[in-house]
């Protein structure tokens, strides 16, 4: 496994939930962290404080990653303060639980923009720095919904399936440059997103319980350290979708 000590990671949507656990998991193996947040400033500062107690540098940066100007400001701030982003985790995302017949064009546009376009924008912005270093890790947080539809809706499932295409293309294009791109496809990991979705029930999961954020973070840390896995989707879903 590659030594991650002193590497710089950017995790989007890292103030709460899966993003927070990934940020803290990476810090435990020696990574310095840029904690992007959208609305939860106090929580983001809390994550940074917990990372600093591990002896790592941490910086909270507010930005809506679905907007290119904000992505530019975000990454520039991180580069100036922590250095080149070497590990990118595209985690920021939203789910809108709506009856099928009520999903409108605006809802489609919103989910595709926030969940999928954001990953493209941030990846495009950080890849030149990774290429210059001949080392990089792109980790996209997709969903079981990409494979089986899931419990949110077609707009969410399509946004998460799009992330798999993004992953495959970046993996292909960058495979000779020391840069890997992989996806994690979780299901029903107990966060605010799941707690607020009445369709998310533990009995849907073969292992019979919700997942824990640390169980996703564990895989992200593994992917950050492994230079021989690329273009893959690691399913962290209690056996819901088997490949
Ligand atoms: P969460 O709601 O706790 O966290 C999502 C985070 O993304 C929040 O911090 C939110 O503020 C941030 N965010 C949303 N829009 C943003 C924007 N425009 N710019 C910056 N940040 C933004 O949910 P979670 O369960 O921790 O979800 C994390 C990721 O995992 C999401 O992409 C979600 O789709 C995916 N996921 C979660 C599950 C699950 O079971 N929890 C399953 C599959 C996939």
Short mmCIF file of C-alpha atoms and ligand atoms in Angstrom, two decimals:
data_model
loop_
_atom_site.label_atom_id
_atom_site.label_comp_id
_atom_site.label_asym_id
_atom_site.label_seq_id
_atom_site.Cartn_x
_atom_site.Cartn_y
_atom_site.Cartn_z
CA UNK A 1 0.00 0.00 0.00
CA UNK A 2 1.18 3.54 -0.73
CA UNK A 3 2.29 5.65 2.21
CA UNK A 4 -0.42 8.27 2.65
CA UNK A 5 1.43 10.21 5.33
CA UNK A 6 1.41 13.94 4.46
CA UNK A 7 -0.83 13.55 1.40
CA UNK A 8 -3.55 16.16 0.92
CA UNK A 9 -7.19 15.14 0.47
CA UNK A 10 -10.31 17.08 -0.39
CA UNK A 11 -13.58 15.51 0.72
CA UNK A 12 -16.72 17.26 -0.50
CA UNK A 13 -19.74 17.46 1.80
CA UNK A 14 -17.53 16.38 4.70
CA UNK A 15 -19.20 18.13 7.65
CA UNK A 16 -21.57 15.25 8.44
CA UNK A 17 -22.39 11.65 7.54
CA UNK A 18 -20.27 9.51 5.24
CA UNK A 19 -18.06 12.45 4.19
CA UNK A 20 -17.12 13.20 7.77
CA UNK A 21 -16.23 9.57 8.45
CA UNK A 22 -14.08 9.41 5.30
CA UNK A 23 -12.26 12.63 6.26
CA UNK A 24 -11.57 11.31 9.75
CA UNK A 25 -10.56 7.89 8.40
CA UNK A 26 -8.03 9.47 6.04
CA UNK A 27 -6.65 11.67 8.83
CA UNK A 28 -6.04 8.55 10.93
CA UNK A 29 -3.62 7.27 8.26
CA UNK A 30 -1.72 10.56 8.09
CA UNK A 31 -3.60 12.57 5.46
CA UNK A 32 -4.15 16.33 5.73
CA UNK A 33 -7.74 17.31 5.05
CA UNK A 34 -9.74 19.92 3.25
CA UNK A 35 -13.25 19.60 4.68
CA UNK A 36 -15.69 21.08 2.18
CA UNK A 37 -19.11 21.95 3.52
CA UNK A 38 -22.19 23.59 2.10
CA UNK A 39 -24.28 24.71 5.08
CA UNK A 40 -23.03 23.10 8.28
CA UNK A 41 -20.18 25.39 9.29
CA UNK A 42 -20.15 24.50 12.99
CA UNK A 43 -20.06 20.78 12.19
CA UNK A 44 -17.27 21.32 9.63
CA UNK A 45 -15.18 23.15 12.23
CA UNK A 46 -15.84 20.27 14.63
CA UNK A 47 -14.54 17.78 12.05
CA UNK A 48 -11.43 19.92 11.57
CA UNK A 49 -10.87 20.05 15.33
CA UNK A 50 -11.10 16.26 15.58
CA UNK A 51 -8.64 15.90 12.67
CA UNK A 52 -6.19 18.29 14.33
CA UNK A 53 -6.24 16.18 17.50
CA UNK A 54 -4.85 13.39 15.28
CA UNK A 55 -1.90 15.66 14.44
CA UNK A 56 -3.01 16.41 10.89
CA UNK A 57 -3.73 19.74 9.20
CA UNK A 58 -7.38 20.51 8.48
CA UNK A 59 -9.16 23.32 6.71
CA UNK A 60 -12.92 23.87 6.43
CA UNK A 61 -13.98 25.52 3.18
CA UNK A 62 -17.55 26.49 2.37
CA UNK A 63 -18.54 25.96 -1.27
CA UNK A 64 -21.45 24.75 -3.36
CA UNK A 65 -19.60 22.19 -5.46
CA UNK A 66 -22.26 22.20 -8.16
CA UNK A 67 -21.10 25.68 -9.25
CA UNK A 68 -17.87 26.05 -11.18
CA UNK A 69 -16.90 29.46 -9.73
CA UNK A 70 -17.27 28.06 -6.20
CA UNK A 71 -15.28 24.96 -7.13
CA UNK A 72 -12.51 27.21 -8.45
CA UNK A 73 -12.45 29.20 -5.19
CA UNK A 74 -12.60 26.01 -3.11
CA UNK A 75 -9.67 24.28 -4.80
CA UNK A 76 -7.57 27.46 -4.99
CA UNK A 77 -8.07 28.00 -1.25
CA UNK A 78 -7.04 24.42 -0.52
CA UNK A 79 -3.98 24.62 -2.78
CA UNK A 80 -2.82 27.85 -1.16
CA UNK A 81 -3.31 26.57 2.36
CA UNK A 82 -2.61 22.81 2.27
CA UNK A 83 -1.07 22.15 -1.16
CA UNK A 84 -2.03 20.17 -4.25
CA UNK A 85 -5.07 17.94 -3.84
CA UNK A 86 -3.79 14.37 -4.25
CA UNK A 87 -6.84 12.49 -3.00
CA UNK A 88 -10.29 13.66 -4.05
CA UNK A 89 -13.45 12.19 -2.59
CA UNK A 90 -16.57 13.33 -4.44
CA UNK A 91 -19.03 12.69 -1.64
CA UNK A 92 -21.40 15.69 -1.66
CA UNK A 93 -24.90 14.69 -2.64
CA UNK A 94 -28.60 15.09 -2.05
CA UNK A 95 -31.61 12.80 -2.25
CA UNK A 96 -35.14 14.05 -2.83
CA UNK A 97 -37.75 11.49 -1.91
CA UNK A 98 -40.84 12.19 -4.04
CA UNK A 99 -43.71 10.18 -5.46
CA UNK A 100 -42.75 9.09 -8.96
CA UNK A 101 -45.50 11.09 -10.65
CA UNK A 102 -44.37 14.30 -8.94
CA UNK A 103 -40.77 14.32 -10.13
CA UNK A 104 -40.42 17.35 -12.39
CA UNK A 105 -37.77 18.58 -14.79
CA UNK A 106 -36.43 20.96 -12.09
CA UNK A 107 -35.97 18.01 -9.72
CA UNK A 108 -34.06 16.09 -12.39
CA UNK A 109 -31.85 19.09 -13.11
CA UNK A 110 -31.16 19.66 -9.43
CA UNK A 111 -30.10 16.08 -8.67
CA UNK A 112 -27.99 15.72 -11.80
CA UNK A 113 -26.30 19.05 -11.07
CA UNK A 114 -25.63 18.55 -7.38
CA UNK A 115 -24.75 14.84 -7.47
CA UNK A 116 -23.10 14.38 -10.86
CA UNK A 117 -22.00 17.67 -12.39
CA UNK A 118 -20.30 18.56 -9.09
CA UNK A 119 -18.09 15.47 -9.31
CA UNK A 120 -17.10 16.40 -12.87
CA UNK A 121 -16.34 20.00 -11.92
CA UNK A 122 -14.17 19.19 -8.91
CA UNK A 123 -12.36 16.34 -10.66
CA UNK A 124 -11.56 18.47 -13.71
CA UNK A 125 -10.16 21.16 -11.41
CA UNK A 126 -7.87 18.86 -9.41
CA UNK A 127 -6.67 16.45 -12.10
CA UNK A 128 -3.96 18.79 -13.52
CA UNK A 129 -2.28 18.89 -10.08
CA UNK A 130 -2.44 15.10 -9.80
CA UNK A 131 -0.97 14.71 -13.29
CA UNK A 132 1.91 17.03 -12.43
CA UNK A 133 2.71 14.77 -9.44
CA UNK A 134 2.12 11.48 -11.30
CA UNK A 135 -0.01 10.39 -8.34
CA UNK A 136 -3.65 10.79 -7.52
CA UNK A 137 -6.76 9.10 -6.18
CA UNK A 138 -10.29 9.92 -7.30
CA UNK A 139 -13.00 8.29 -5.21
CA UNK A 140 -16.62 8.83 -6.18
CA UNK A 141 -19.41 8.09 -3.73
CA UNK A 142 -22.11 6.58 -5.93
CA UNK A 143 -24.92 4.38 -4.61
CA UNK A 144 -26.58 0.99 -4.87
CA UNK A 145 -29.25 3.02 -6.70
CA UNK A 146 -26.95 3.06 -9.75
CA UNK A 147 -27.37 -0.72 -10.01
CA UNK A 148 -30.86 -1.51 -8.75
CA UNK A 149 -32.79 1.75 -8.67
CA UNK A 150 -32.77 2.16 -4.90
CA UNK A 151 -35.28 3.93 -2.68
CA UNK A 152 -35.14 7.56 -3.82
CA UNK A 153 -36.15 7.83 -7.47
CA UNK A 154 -34.99 7.71 -11.10
CA UNK A 155 -33.33 11.14 -10.94
CA UNK A 156 -31.19 10.06 -8.00
CA UNK A 157 -30.43 6.65 -9.54
CA UNK A 158 -29.40 8.26 -12.84
CA UNK A 159 -27.13 10.76 -11.10
CA UNK A 160 -25.40 7.95 -9.24
CA UNK A 161 -25.14 5.76 -12.36
CA UNK A 162 -23.57 8.74 -14.12
CA UNK A 163 -20.85 8.74 -11.49
CA UNK A 164 -19.88 5.22 -12.55
CA UNK A 165 -19.40 6.40 -16.14
CA UNK A 166 -17.35 9.31 -14.88
CA UNK A 167 -15.22 6.90 -12.86
CA UNK A 168 -14.63 4.57 -15.81
CA UNK A 169 -13.61 7.40 -18.11
CA UNK A 170 -11.18 9.05 -15.67
CA UNK A 171 -9.75 5.62 -14.79
CA UNK A 172 -9.11 4.88 -18.46
CA UNK A 173 -7.68 8.25 -19.34
CA UNK A 174 -5.36 8.46 -16.33
CA UNK A 175 -4.35 4.83 -15.82
CA UNK A 176 -0.74 5.36 -17.00
CA UNK A 177 -0.22 8.47 -14.89
CA UNK A 178 -0.31 7.04 -11.38
CA UNK A 179 -3.89 8.18 -10.91
CA UNK A 180 -6.70 5.79 -10.02
CA UNK A 181 -10.44 6.44 -10.13
CA UNK A 182 -12.93 4.24 -8.32
CA UNK A 183 -16.47 4.37 -7.00
CA UNK A 184 -17.99 3.27 -3.74
CA UNK A 185 -21.64 2.25 -3.93
CA UNK A 186 -23.12 2.27 -0.44
CA UNK A 187 -26.63 1.36 0.60
CA UNK A 188 -28.60 2.38 3.61
CA UNK A 189 -25.78 3.69 5.71
CA UNK A 190 -27.30 5.37 8.73
CA UNK A 191 -26.96 9.13 8.19
CA UNK A 192 -29.38 12.04 8.05
CA UNK A 193 -30.08 11.11 4.41
CA UNK A 194 -31.33 7.67 5.41
CA UNK A 195 -32.99 8.77 8.66
CA UNK A 196 -35.12 11.25 6.70
CA UNK A 197 -36.20 8.74 4.04
CA UNK A 198 -39.28 6.73 5.11
CA UNK A 199 -38.61 4.24 2.30
CA UNK A 200 -35.23 3.31 3.79
CA UNK A 201 -35.82 0.26 6.00
CA UNK A 202 -33.19 -2.02 7.51
CA UNK A 203 -35.17 -5.11 6.52
CA UNK A 204 -34.42 -4.31 2.85
CA UNK A 205 -30.77 -5.10 3.55
CA UNK A 206 -29.78 -8.81 3.45
CA UNK A 207 -27.54 -8.50 6.52
CA UNK A 208 -30.55 -7.10 8.37
CA UNK A 209 -29.23 -3.75 9.56
CA UNK A 210 -28.23 -0.31 8.36
CA UNK A 211 -24.57 0.26 7.50
CA UNK A 212 -22.22 2.39 9.56
CA UNK A 213 -20.38 5.39 8.14
CA UNK A 214 -17.08 3.86 9.27
CA UNK A 215 -17.76 0.84 7.06
CA UNK A 216 -17.73 3.15 4.03
CA UNK A 217 -14.76 5.17 5.29
CA UNK A 218 -12.75 1.98 5.64
CA UNK A 219 -13.13 1.29 1.90
CA UNK A 220 -12.24 4.87 0.95
CA UNK A 221 -9.01 4.62 2.96
CA UNK A 222 -8.20 1.30 1.28
CA UNK A 223 -8.77 2.80 -2.19
CA UNK A 224 -6.59 5.80 -1.32
CA UNK A 225 -3.69 3.51 -0.47
CA UNK A 226 -4.06 1.02 -3.32
CA UNK A 227 -2.52 1.84 -6.70
CA UNK A 228 -3.61 -1.34 -8.49
CA UNK A 229 -7.38 -1.02 -8.18
CA UNK A 230 -8.85 1.34 -10.77
CA UNK A 231 -12.11 1.72 -12.65
CA UNK A 232 -13.93 -0.37 -10.05
CA UNK A 233 -17.06 -0.04 -7.98
CA UNK A 234 -16.86 -1.34 -4.43
CA UNK A 235 -20.32 -2.15 -3.11
CA UNK A 236 -20.77 -1.44 0.61
CA UNK A 237 -24.41 -2.42 0.87
CA UNK A 238 -24.92 -5.34 3.24
CA UNK A 239 -25.28 -7.75 0.32
CA UNK A 240 -28.11 -5.93 -1.45
CA UNK A 241 -26.49 -5.93 -4.90
CA UNK A 242 -24.18 -8.82 -5.63
CA UNK A 243 -21.78 -8.85 -8.57
P1 LIG B 1 -25.74 13.54 4.30
O1 LIG B 1 -26.97 14.24 3.87
O2 LIG B 1 -25.49 13.32 5.73
O3 LIG B 1 -24.45 14.25 3.68
C1 LIG B 1 -24.43 14.84 2.41
C2 LIG B 1 -23.46 15.99 2.46
O4 LIG B 1 -23.35 16.60 1.17
C3 LIG B 1 -23.91 17.08 3.43
O5 LIG B 1 -22.81 17.51 4.17
C4 LIG B 1 -24.39 18.18 2.50
O6 LIG B 1 -24.33 19.48 3.04
C5 LIG B 1 -23.41 18.00 1.34
N1 LIG B 1 -23.85 18.69 0.15
C6 LIG B 1 -25.06 18.61 -0.48
N2 LIG B 1 -25.09 19.43 -1.52
C7 LIG B 1 -23.87 20.05 -1.58
C8 LIG B 1 -23.30 21.01 -2.44
N3 LIG B 1 -23.98 21.50 -3.48
N4 LIG B 1 -22.02 21.42 -2.20
C9 LIG B 1 -21.32 20.93 -1.16
N5 LIG B 1 -21.82 20.00 -0.31
C10 LIG B 1 -23.08 19.58 -0.52
O7 LIG B 1 -25.79 12.15 3.54
P2 LIG B 1 -24.77 10.92 3.47
O8 LIG B 1 -25.61 9.73 3.63
O9 LIG B 1 -23.59 11.12 4.34
O10 LIG B 1 -24.36 11.02 1.93
C11 LIG B 1 -23.05 11.17 1.44
C12 LIG B 1 -22.98 10.66 0.03
O11 LIG B 1 -23.26 9.26 0.04
C13 LIG B 1 -24.05 11.28 -0.89
O12 LIG B 1 -23.49 11.50 -2.16
C14 LIG B 1 -25.11 10.20 -0.97
O13 LIG B 1 -25.86 10.28 -2.15
C15 LIG B 1 -24.25 8.97 -0.91
N6 LIG B 1 -24.96 7.77 -0.50
C16 LIG B 1 -25.46 7.63 0.76
C17 LIG B 1 -26.10 6.48 1.11
C18 LIG B 1 -26.62 6.23 2.49
O14 LIG B 1 -27.20 5.15 2.72
N7 LIG B 1 -26.45 7.13 3.45
C19 LIG B 1 -26.26 5.45 0.18
C20 LIG B 1 -25.76 5.63 -1.09
C21 LIG B 1 -25.10 6.78 -1.42
#
